[in-house]
XYZ file of N, CA and C in Angstrom:
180
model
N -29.021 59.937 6.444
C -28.024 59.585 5.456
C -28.217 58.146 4.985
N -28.227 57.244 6.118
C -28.788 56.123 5.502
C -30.035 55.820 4.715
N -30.608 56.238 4.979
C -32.417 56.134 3.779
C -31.794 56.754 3.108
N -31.404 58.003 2.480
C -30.972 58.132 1.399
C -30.324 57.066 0.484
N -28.857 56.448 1.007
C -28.591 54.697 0.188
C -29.520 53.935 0.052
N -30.647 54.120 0.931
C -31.171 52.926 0.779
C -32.391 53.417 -0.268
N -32.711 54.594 -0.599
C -33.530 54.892 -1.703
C -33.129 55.072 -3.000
N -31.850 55.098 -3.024
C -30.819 55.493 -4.219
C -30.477 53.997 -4.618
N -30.406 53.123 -3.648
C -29.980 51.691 -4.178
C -31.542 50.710 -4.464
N -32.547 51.324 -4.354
C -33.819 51.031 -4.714
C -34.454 51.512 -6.112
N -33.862 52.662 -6.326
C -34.035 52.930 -7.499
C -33.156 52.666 -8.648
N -32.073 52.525 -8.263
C -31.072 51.706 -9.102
C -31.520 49.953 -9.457
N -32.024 49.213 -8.751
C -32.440 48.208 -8.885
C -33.955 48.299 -9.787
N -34.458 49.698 -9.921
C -35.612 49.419 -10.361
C -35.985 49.664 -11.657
N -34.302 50.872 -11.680
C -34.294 51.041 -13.589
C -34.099 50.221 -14.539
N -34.423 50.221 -15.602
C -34.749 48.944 -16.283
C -33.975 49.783 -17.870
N -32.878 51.072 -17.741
C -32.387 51.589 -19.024
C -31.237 50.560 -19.414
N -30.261 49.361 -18.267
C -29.415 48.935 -19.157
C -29.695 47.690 -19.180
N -31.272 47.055 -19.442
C -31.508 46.452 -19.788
C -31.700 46.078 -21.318
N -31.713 47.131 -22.185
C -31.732 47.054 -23.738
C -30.170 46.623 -24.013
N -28.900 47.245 -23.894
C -27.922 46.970 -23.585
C -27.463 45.231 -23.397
N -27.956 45.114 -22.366
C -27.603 43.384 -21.788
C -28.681 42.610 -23.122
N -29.564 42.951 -23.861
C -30.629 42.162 -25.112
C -29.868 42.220 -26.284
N -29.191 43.796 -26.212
C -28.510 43.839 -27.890
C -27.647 42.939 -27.580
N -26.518 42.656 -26.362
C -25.453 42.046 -26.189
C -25.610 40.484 -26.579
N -26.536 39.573 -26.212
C -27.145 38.859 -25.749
C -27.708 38.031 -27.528
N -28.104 39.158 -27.991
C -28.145 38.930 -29.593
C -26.914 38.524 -30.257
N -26.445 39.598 -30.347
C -24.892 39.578 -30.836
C -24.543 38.130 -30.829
N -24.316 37.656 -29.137
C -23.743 36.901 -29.087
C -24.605 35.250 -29.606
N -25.817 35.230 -29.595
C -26.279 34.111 -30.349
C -25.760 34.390 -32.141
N -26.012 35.769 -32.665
C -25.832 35.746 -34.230
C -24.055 35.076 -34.008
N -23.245 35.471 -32.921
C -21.767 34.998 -34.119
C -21.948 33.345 -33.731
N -22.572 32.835 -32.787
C -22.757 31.501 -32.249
C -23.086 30.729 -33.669
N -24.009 31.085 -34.069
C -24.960 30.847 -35.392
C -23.605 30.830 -36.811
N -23.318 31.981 -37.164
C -22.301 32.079 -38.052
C -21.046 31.197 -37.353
N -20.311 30.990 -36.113
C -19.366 30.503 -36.047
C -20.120 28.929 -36.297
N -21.151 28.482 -36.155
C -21.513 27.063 -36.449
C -21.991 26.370 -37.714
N -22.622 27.242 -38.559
C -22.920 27.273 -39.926
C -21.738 27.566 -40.702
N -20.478 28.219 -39.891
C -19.419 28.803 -40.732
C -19.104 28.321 -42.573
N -19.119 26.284 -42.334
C -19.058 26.258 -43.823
C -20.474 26.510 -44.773
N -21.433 26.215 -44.228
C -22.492 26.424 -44.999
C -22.574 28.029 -45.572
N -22.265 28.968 -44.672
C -22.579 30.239 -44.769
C -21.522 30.727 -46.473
N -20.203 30.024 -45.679
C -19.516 30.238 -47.416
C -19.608 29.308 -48.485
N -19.936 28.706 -48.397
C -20.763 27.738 -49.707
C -21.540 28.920 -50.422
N -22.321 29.187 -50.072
C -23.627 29.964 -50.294
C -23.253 31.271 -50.803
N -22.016 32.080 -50.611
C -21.266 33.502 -50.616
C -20.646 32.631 -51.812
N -19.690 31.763 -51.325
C -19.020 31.712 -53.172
C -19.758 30.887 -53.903
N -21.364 30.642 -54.196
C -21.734 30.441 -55.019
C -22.735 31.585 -55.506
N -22.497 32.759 -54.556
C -23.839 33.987 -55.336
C -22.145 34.918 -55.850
N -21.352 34.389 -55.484
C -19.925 35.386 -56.624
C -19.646 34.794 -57.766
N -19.691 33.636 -57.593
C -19.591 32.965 -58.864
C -20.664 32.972 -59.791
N -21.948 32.805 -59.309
C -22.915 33.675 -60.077
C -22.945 34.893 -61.164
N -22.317 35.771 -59.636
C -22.651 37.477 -60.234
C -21.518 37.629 -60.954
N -20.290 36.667 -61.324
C -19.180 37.008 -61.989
C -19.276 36.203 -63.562
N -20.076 35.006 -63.020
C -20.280 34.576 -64.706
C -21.585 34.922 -65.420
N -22.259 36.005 -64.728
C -23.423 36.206 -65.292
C -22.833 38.119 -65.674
N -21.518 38.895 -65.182
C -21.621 40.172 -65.380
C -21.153 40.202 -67.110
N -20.555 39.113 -67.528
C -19.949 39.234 -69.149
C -21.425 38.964 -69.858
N -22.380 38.136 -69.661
C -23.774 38.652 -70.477
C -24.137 39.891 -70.922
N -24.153 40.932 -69.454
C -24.260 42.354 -69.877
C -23.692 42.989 -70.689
């Protein structure tokens, strides 16, 4: 009974499936790092491609 835990907790240590999981997470959390630090630059840049696409849609 015991080697059994102890082969079951060997192979648990050896799977490597919620490791993609802990990378996407890990992303995530640098992209909002990034946007929460650029925050004003990021909308500078958004209300100047609306203001763009709004004084350029009366041309059409």
């Amino acid at each position: 009974m015991k080697k059994e835990k102890i082969k079951t907790f060997r192979q648990f240590i050896k799977e490597e499936d919620g490791m993609g999981t802990v990378e996407v997470i890990l992303i995530i959390v640098v992209l909002v790092g990034l946007v929460i630090l650029f925050k004003d630059q990021i909308t500078k840049i958004v209300n100047n491609l609306f203001d763009k696409i709004t004084s350029q849609t009366g041309k059409i």
